[in-house]
Tab-separated table of C-alpha atoms in Angstrom:
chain	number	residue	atom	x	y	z
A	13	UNK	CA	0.000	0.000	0.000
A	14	UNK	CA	1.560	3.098	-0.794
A	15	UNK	CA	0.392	5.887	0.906
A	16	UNK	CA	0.546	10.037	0.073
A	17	UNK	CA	2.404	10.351	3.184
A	18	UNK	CA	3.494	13.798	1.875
A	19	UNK	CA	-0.087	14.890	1.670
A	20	UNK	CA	-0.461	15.017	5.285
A	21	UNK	CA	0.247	18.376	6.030
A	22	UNK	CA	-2.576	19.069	3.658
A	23	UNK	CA	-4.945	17.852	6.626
A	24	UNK	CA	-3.429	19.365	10.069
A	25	UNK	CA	-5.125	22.306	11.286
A	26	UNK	CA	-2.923	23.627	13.701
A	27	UNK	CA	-4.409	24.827	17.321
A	28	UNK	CA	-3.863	28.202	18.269
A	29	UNK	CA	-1.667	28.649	20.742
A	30	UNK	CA	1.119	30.960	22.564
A	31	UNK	CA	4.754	29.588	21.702
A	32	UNK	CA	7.403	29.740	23.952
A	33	UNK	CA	9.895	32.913	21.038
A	34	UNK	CA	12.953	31.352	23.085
A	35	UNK	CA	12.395	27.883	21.802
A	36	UNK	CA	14.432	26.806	18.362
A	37	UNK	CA	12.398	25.971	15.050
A	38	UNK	CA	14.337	23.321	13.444
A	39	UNK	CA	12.974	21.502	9.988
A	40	UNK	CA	14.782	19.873	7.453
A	41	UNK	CA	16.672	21.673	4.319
A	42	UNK	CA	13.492	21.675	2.227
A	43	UNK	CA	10.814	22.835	4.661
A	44	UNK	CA	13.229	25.544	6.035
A	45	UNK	CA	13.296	26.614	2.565
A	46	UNK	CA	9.453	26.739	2.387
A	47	UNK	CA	8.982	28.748	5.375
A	48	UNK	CA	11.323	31.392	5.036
A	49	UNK	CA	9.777	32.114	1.466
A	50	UNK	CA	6.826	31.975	3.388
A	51	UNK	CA	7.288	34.098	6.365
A	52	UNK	CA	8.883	36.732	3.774
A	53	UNK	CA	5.064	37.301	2.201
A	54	UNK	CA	3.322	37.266	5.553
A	55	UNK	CA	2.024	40.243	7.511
A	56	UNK	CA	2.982	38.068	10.995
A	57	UNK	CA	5.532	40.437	12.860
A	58	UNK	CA	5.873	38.297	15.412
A	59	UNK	CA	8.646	35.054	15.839
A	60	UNK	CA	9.234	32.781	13.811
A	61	UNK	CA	7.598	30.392	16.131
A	62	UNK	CA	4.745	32.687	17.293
A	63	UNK	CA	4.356	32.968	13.207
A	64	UNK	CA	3.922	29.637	12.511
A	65	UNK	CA	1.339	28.575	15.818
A	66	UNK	CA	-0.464	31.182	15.151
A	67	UNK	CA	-0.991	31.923	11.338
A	68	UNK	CA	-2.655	29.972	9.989
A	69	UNK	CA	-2.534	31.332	6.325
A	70	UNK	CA	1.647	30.833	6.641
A	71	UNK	CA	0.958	27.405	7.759
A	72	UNK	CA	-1.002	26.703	4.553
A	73	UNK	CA	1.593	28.348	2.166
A	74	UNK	CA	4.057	26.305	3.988
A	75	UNK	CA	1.923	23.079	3.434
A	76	UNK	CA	1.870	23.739	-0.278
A	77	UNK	CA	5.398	24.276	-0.719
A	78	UNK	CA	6.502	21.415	1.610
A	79	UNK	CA	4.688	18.686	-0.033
A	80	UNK	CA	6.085	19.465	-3.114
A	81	UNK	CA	9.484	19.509	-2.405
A	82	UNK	CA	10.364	17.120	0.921
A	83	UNK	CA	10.426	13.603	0.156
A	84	UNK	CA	7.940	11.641	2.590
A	85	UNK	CA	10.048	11.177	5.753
A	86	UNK	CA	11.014	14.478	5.524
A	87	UNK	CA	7.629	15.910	5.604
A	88	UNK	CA	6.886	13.635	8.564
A	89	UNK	CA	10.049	15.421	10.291
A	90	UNK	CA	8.379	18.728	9.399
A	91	UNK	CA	5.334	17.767	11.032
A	92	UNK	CA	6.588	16.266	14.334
A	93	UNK	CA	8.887	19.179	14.971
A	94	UNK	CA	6.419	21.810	14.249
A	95	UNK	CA	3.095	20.046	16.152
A	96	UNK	CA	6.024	19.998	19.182
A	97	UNK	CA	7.206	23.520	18.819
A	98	UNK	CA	3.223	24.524	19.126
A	99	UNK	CA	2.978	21.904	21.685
A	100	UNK	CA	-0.252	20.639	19.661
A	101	UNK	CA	-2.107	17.211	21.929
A	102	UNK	CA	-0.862	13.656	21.363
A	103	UNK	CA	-3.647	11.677	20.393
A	104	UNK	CA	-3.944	8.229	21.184
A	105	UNK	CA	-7.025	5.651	20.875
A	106	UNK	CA	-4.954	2.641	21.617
A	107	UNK	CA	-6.454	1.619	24.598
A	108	UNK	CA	-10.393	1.425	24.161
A	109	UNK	CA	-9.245	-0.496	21.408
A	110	UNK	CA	-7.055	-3.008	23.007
A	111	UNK	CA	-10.029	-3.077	25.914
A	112	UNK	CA	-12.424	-3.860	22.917
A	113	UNK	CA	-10.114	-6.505	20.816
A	114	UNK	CA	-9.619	-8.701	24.241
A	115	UNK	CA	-13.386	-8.520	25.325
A	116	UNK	CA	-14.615	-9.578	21.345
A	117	UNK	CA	-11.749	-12.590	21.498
A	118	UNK	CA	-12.746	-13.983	24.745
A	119	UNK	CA	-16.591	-13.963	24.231
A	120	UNK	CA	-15.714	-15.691	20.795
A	121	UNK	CA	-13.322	-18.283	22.094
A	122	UNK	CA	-16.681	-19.153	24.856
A	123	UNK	CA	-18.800	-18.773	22.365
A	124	UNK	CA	-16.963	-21.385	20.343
A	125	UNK	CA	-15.352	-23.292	22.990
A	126	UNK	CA	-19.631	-24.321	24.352
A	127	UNK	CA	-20.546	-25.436	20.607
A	128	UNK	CA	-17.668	-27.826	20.664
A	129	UNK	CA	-18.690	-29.254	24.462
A	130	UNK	CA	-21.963	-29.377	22.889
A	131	UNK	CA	-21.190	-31.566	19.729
A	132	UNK	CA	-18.746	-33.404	22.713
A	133	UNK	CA	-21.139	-34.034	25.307
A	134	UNK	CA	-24.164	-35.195	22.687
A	135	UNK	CA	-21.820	-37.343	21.155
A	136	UNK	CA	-22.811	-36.106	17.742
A	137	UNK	CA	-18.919	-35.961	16.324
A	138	UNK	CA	-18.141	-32.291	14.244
A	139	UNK	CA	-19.236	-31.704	11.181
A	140	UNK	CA	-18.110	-29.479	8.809
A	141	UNK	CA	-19.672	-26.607	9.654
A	142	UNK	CA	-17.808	-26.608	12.857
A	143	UNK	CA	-14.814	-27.722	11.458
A	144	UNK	CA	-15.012	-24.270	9.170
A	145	UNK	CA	-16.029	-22.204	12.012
A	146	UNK	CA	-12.816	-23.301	14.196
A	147	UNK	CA	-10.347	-22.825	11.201
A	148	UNK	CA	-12.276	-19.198	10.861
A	149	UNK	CA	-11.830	-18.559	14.636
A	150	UNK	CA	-7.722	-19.794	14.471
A	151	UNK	CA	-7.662	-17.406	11.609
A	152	UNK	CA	-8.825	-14.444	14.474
A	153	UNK	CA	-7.098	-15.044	17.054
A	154	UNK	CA	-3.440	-13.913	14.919
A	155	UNK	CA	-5.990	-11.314	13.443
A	156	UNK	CA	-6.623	-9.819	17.367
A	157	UNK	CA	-2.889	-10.085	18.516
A	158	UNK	CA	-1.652	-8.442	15.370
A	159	UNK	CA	-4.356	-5.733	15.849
A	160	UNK	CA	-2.922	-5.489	19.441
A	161	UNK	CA	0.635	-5.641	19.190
A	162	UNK	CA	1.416	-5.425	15.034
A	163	UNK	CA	-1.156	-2.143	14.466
A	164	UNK	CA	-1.423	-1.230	18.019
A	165	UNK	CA	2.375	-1.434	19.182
A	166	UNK	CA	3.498	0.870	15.656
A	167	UNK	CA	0.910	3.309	15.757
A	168	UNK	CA	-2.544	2.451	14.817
A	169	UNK	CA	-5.109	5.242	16.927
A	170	UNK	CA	-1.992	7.533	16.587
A	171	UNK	CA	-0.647	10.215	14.428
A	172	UNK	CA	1.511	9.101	12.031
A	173	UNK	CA	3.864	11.821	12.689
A	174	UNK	CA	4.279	10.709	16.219
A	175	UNK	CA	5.740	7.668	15.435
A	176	UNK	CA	9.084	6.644	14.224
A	177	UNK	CA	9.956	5.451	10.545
A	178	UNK	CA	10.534	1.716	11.130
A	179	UNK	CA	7.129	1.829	13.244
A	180	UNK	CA	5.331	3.200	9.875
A	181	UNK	CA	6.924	0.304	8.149
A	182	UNK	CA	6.181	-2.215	10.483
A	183	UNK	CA	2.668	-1.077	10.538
A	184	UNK	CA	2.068	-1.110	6.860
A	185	UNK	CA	3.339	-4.442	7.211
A	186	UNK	CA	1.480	-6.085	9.284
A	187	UNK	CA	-1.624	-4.242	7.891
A	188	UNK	CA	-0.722	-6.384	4.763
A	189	UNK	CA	-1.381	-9.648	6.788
A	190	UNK	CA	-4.061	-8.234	8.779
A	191	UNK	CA	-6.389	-7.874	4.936
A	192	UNK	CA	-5.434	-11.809	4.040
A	193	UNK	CA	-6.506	-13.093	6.944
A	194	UNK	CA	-9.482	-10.649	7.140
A	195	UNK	CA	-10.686	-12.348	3.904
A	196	UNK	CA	-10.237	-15.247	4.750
A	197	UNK	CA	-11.594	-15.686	7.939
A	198	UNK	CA	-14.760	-13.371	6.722
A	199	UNK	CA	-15.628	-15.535	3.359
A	200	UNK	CA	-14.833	-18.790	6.013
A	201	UNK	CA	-17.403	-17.500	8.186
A	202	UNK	CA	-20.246	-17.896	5.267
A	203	UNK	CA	-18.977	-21.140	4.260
A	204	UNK	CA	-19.626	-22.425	7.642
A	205	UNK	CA	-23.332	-20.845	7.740
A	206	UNK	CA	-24.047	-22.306	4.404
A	207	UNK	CA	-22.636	-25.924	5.460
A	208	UNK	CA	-25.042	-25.523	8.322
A	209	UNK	CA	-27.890	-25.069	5.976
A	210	UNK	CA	-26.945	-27.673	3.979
A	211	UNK	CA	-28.120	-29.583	7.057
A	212	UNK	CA	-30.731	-28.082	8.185
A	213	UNK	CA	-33.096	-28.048	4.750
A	214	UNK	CA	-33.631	-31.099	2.796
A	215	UNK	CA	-35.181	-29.500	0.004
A	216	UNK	CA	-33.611	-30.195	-3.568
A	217	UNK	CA	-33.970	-27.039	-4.816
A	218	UNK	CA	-33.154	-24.798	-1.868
A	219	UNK	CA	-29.708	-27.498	-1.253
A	220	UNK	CA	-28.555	-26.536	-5.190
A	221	UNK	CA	-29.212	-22.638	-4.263
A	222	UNK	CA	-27.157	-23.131	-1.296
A	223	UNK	CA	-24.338	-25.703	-3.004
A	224	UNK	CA	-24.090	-22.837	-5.730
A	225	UNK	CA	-23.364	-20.059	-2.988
A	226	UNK	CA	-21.000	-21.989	-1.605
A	227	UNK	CA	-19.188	-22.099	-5.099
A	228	UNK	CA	-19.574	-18.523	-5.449
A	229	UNK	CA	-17.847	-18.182	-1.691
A	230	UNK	CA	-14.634	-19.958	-2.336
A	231	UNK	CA	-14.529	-18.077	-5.682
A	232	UNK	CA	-14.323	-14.786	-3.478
A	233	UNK	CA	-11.686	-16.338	-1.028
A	234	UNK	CA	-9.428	-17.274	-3.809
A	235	UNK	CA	-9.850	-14.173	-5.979
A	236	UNK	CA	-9.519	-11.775	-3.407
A	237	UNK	CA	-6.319	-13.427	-1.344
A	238	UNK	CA	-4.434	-13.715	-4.532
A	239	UNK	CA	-5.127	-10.419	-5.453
A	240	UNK	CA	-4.404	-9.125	-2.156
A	241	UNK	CA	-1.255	-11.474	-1.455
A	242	UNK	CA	-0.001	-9.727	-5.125
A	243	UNK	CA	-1.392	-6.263	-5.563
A	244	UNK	CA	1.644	-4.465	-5.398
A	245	UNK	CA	5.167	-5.295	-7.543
A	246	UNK	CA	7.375	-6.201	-5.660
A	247	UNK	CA	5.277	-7.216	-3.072
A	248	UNK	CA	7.776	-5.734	-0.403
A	249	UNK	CA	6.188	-2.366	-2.242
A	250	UNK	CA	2.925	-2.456	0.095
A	251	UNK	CA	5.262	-1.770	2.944
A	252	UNK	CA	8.681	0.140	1.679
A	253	UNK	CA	7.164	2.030	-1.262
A	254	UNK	CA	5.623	4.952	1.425
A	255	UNK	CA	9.139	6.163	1.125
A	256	UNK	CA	9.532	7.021	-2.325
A	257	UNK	CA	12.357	4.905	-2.169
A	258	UNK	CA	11.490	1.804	-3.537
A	259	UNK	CA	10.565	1.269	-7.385
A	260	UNK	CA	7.259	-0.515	-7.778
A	261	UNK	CA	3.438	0.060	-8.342
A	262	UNK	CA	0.687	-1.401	-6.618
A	263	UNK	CA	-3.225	-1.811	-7.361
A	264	UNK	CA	-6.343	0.419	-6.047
A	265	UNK	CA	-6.237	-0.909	-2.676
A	266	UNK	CA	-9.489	1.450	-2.223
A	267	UNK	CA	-10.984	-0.706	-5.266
A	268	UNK	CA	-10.243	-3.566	-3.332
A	269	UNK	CA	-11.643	-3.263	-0.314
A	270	UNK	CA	-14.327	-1.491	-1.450
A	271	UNK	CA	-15.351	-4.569	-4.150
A	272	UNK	CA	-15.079	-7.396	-1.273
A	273	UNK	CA	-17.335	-5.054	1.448
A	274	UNK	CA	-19.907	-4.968	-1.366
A	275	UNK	CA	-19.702	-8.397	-2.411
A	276	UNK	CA	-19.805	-9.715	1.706
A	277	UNK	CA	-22.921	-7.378	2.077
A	278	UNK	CA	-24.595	-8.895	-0.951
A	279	UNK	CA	-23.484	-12.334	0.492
A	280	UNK	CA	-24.759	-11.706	3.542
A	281	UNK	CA	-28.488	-10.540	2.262
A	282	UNK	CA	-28.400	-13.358	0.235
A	283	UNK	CA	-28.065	-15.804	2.921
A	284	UNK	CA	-30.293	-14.452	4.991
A	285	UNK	CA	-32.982	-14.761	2.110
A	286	UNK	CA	-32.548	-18.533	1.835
A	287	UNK	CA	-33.357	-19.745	5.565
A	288	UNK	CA	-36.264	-17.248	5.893
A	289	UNK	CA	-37.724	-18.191	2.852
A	290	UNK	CA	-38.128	-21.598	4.345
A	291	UNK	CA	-38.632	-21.050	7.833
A	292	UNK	CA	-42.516	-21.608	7.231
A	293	UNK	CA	-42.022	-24.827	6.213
A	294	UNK	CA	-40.145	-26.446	8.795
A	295	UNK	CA	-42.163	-28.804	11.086
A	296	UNK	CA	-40.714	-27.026	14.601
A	297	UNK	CA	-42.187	-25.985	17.325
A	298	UNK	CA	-42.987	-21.984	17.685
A	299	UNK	CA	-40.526	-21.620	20.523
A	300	UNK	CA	-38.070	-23.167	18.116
A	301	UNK	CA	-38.808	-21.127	14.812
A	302	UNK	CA	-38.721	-18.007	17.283
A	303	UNK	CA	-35.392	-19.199	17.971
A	304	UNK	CA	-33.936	-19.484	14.406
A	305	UNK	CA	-35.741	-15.872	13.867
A	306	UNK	CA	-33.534	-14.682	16.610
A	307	UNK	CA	-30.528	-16.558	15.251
A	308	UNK	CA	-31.269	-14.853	11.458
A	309	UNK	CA	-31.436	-11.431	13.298
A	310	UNK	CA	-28.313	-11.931	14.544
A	311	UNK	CA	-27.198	-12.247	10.763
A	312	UNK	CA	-28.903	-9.010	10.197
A	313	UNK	CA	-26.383	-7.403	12.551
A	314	UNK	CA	-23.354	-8.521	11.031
A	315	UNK	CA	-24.750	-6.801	7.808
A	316	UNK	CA	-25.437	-3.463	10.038
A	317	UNK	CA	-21.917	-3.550	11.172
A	318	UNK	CA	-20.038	-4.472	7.477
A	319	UNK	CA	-22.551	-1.643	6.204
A	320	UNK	CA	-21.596	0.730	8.699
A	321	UNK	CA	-17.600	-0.407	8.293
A	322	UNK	CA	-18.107	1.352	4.586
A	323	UNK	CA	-17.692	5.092	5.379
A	324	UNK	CA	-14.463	4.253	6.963
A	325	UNK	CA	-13.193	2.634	4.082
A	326	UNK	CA	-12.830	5.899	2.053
A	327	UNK	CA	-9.300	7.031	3.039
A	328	UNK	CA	-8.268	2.927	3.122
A	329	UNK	CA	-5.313	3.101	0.853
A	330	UNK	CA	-5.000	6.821	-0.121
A	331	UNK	CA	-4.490	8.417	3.901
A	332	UNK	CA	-2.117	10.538	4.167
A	333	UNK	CA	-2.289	10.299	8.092
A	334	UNK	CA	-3.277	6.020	7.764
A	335	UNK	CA	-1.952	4.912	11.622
A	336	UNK	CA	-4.722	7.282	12.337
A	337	UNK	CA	-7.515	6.943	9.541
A	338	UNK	CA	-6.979	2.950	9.641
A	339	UNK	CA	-8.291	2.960	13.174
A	340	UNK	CA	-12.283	3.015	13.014
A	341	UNK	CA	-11.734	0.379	10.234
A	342	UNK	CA	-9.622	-1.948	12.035
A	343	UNK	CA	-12.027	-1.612	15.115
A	344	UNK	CA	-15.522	-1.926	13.055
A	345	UNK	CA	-13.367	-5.148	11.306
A	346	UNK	CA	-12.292	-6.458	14.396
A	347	UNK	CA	-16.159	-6.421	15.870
A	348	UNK	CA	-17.940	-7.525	12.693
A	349	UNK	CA	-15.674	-10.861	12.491
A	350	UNK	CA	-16.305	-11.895	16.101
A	351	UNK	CA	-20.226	-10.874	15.870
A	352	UNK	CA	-19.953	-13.221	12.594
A	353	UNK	CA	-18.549	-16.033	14.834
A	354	UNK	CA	-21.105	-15.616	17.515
A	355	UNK	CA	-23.796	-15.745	14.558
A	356	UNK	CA	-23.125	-19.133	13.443
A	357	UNK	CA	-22.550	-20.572	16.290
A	358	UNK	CA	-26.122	-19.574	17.375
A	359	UNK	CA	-27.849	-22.878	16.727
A	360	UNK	CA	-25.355	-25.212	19.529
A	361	UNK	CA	-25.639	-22.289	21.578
A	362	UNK	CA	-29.553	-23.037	21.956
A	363	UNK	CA	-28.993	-26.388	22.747
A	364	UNK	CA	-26.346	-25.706	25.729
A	365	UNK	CA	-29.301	-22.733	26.827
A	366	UNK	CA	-31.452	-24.752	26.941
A	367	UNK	CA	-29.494	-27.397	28.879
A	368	UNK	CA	-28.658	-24.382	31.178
A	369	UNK	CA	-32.687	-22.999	31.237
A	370	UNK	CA	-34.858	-25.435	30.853
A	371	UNK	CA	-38.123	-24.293	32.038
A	372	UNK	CA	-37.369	-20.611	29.746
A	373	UNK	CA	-36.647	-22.023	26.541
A	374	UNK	CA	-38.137	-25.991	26.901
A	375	UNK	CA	-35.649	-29.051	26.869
A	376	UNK	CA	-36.563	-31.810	25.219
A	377	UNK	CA	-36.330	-33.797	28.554
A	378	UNK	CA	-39.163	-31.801	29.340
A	379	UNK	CA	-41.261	-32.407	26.323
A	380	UNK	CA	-40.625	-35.692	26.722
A	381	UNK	CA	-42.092	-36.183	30.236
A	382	UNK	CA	-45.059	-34.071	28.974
A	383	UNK	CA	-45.678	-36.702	26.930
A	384	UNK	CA	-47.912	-40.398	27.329
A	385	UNK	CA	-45.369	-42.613	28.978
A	386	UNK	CA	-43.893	-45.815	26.820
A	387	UNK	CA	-43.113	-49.252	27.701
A	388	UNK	CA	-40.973	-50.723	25.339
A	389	UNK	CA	-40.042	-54.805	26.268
A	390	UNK	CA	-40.281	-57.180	24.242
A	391	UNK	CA	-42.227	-57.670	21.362
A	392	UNK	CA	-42.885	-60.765	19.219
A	393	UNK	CA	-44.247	-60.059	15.031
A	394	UNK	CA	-45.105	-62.791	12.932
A	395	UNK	CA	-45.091	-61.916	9.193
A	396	UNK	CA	-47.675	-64.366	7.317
A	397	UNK	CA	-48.343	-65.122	3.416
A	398	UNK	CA	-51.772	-64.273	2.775
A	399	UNK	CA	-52.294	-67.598	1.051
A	400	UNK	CA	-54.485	-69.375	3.253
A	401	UNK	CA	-52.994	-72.921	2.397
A	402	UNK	CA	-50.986	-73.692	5.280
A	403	UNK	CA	-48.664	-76.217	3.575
A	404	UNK	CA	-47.277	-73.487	1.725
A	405	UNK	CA	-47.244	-70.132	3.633
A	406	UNK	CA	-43.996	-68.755	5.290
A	407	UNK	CA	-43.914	-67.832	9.037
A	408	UNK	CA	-41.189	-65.363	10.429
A	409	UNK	CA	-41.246	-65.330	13.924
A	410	UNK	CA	-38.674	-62.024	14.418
A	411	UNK	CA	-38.041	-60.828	18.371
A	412	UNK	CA	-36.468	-57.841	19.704
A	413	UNK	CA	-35.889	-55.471	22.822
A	414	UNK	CA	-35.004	-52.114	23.045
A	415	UNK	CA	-34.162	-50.472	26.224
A	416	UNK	CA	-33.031	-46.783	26.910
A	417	UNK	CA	-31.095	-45.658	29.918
A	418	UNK	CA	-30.111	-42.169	31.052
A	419	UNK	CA	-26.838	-41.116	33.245
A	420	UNK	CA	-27.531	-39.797	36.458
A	421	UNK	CA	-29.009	-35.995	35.749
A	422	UNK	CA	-31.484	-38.225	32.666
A	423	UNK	CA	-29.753	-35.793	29.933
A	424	UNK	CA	-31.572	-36.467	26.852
A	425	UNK	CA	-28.137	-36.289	24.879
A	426	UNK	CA	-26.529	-39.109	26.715
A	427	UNK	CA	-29.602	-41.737	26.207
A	428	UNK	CA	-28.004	-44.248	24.630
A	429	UNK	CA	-30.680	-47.601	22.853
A	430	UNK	CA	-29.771	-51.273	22.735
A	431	UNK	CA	-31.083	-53.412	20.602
A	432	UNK	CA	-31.036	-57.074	20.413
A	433	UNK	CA	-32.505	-59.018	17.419
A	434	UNK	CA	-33.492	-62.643	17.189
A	435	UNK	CA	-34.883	-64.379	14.054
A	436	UNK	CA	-36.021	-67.305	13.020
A	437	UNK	CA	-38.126	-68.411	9.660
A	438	UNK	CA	-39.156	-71.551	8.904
A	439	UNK	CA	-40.886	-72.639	6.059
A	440	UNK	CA	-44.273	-74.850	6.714
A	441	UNK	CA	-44.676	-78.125	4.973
């Protein structure tokens, strides 16, 4: 990603305020250059700090000249020495995002950790739905730490200005494998919903709508890690070419993002079409369809959130000032994957609730001592010819007993049946 690092000056309004005239004003070769031509033209009488603090019209003719003649670090230089010298605030919004990145990535790894017990403790094995769901949450928990300590520890919620060179470098870098694994664990996500579907609805043609999103889902995780893995020639470009140092060229990263938030929202609409338009038809009980309503609506939040991620996508990959720009998207990225999680893991999660709150939401241990009891022993069936010769008719004498027995607490999931099976045929005459 190369950014217009130079451009930043274009975008600092500088604050007012009273300069100490005793302190130094130091800036490199060019931008001294700059503001002496400057300060010749201006009708400040005052310092040359007091001058610069304070007017803002010199500030802008030294913004103009400065970008076009200091190379990026330089400018940077510029910029850190005068928002000292004027003694402008620090800002820093690393911590409420640190606070929010730990919270998300614990209530995920519960989230996920109880639909795993669940699949453990029913003895119902994994399918793949949760085997795509745990590859999507391994892919966030790098995702978190770099946000932490990759963006976080070089800058990210800071000014770029405030930070040193290798720190911009580092960030761009790890910004790089931040968007990989954001596409990958986002398009994983979906898979993982659709497999689920896949199982829920037996319907042919709602199963080839749902095979055939699932083929247009790995299309998008291929097409948009290769083009994000090689966007920029050399790929070392995405994080060395913000110096102007480095030959290369690199694609619209704005295009980029902007074409896989559209085609994830589109995604997402789309898959919350296909349950919905067959929730009618399921033979569930009302508490249970109220639950897969609630479980959809969910679904509708992650869209909110990747819909209200897009108006911080417009400076992605053109900021002049991107340690601090980056920062709403990172966050509003780092919340919509972990809501995403939560969202398909919805469905165990009723299961351990209602484990957990049985008289709220209705176990099926409950339902089934509402209803008639059953004796099941043993039970003899005899499977005649209707030919009413008895010479020649068949009799098939087949026995069999089934019994069920519970653990200790009765648990529905651990009821395991037993059945034993004796035949015997004999043929008359």
């Amino acid at each position: 990603m190369l950014f217009a690092i130079w451009a930043v000056l274009a975008s600092v309004v500088v604050v007012p305020v009273l300069a100490d005239t005793s302190t130094g004003l130091t800036l490199p070769a060019c931008a001294e250059t700059c503001f002496t031509d400057a300060l010749k033209t201006s009708d400040c009488s005052a310092g040359r700090v007091e001058c610069l603090c304070t007017d803002a019209v010199l500030y802008g003719e030294l913004v103009s000249c400065a970008k076009e003649s200091c190379m990026p670090k330089d400018t940077l230089v510029t910029l850190n020495t005068t928002s000292t010298t004027c003694h402008l605030p620090i800002r820093d919004e690393r911590p409420p995002l640190v606070r929010m990145a730990i919270a998300f990535l614990s209530v995920t790894s519960v989230i996920v950790g109880l639909r795993i017990y669940q699949r453990i403790w029913f003895r119902a094995g994994l399918n793949s739905d949760d085997h795509l769901i745990i590859l999507s949450y391994l892919c966030g928990i790098p995702s978190t730490v770099i946000l932490i300590v990759g963006l976080g520890g070089n800058g990210l919620g800071r000014d770029v200005w405030t930070v040193s060179f290798d720190q911009v470098t580092n960030f761009l870098y790890y910004m790089y494998i931040n968007e990989v694994l954001y596409f990958t664990q986002v398009f994983t996500v979906k898979l993982s919903i659709l497999a689920f579907y896949l199982r829920l609805f037996p319907g042919t043609t709602i199963r080839r709508l749902i095979w055939g999103t699932i083929g247009v889902t790995c299309s998008f995780i291929l097409i948009y890690d290769f083009i994000t893995i090689f966007q920029c020639q050399p790929v070392t470009h995405y994080w060395l070419g913000w110096t102007g140092e480095q030959e290369g060229r690199c694609l619209s990263v704005n295009a980029l993002v902007w074409a896989n938030a559209a085609s994830s929202i589109f995604l997402d609409a789309w898959m919350l079409g296909l349950p919905l338009s067959q929730l009618r038809s399921l033979q569930l009980h009302w508490k249970k369809k109220i639950g897969v309503a609630l479980m959809f609506s969910v679904g509708i939040f992650v869209t909110a959130v990747s819909i209200l991620r897009l108006q911080f996508l417009v400076r992605f990959g053109s900021s002049a000032n991107p340690t601090w720009d980056m920062y709403p998207t990172s966050y509003w990225s780092c919340v919509e994957l972990n809501v995403s999680v939560c969202c398909a893991c919805m469905p165990s999660m009723r299961l351990v609730l209602e484990r957990l709150f049985p008289r709220m939401l209705g176990s099926t241990r409950d339902r089934l001592h509402d209803s008639p009891p059953i004796s099941l022993s043993r039970h003899r069936r005899a499977i005649r010819s209707a030919d009413p010769d008895p010479t020649s008719k068949i009799i098939q004498s087949r026995e069999f007993q089934v019994e069920y027995f519970t653990d200790g607490e009765g648990s529905e999931g651990s009821r395991k049946e037993v059945s034993r099976w004796e035949t015997s045929g004999r043929r008359a005459g």
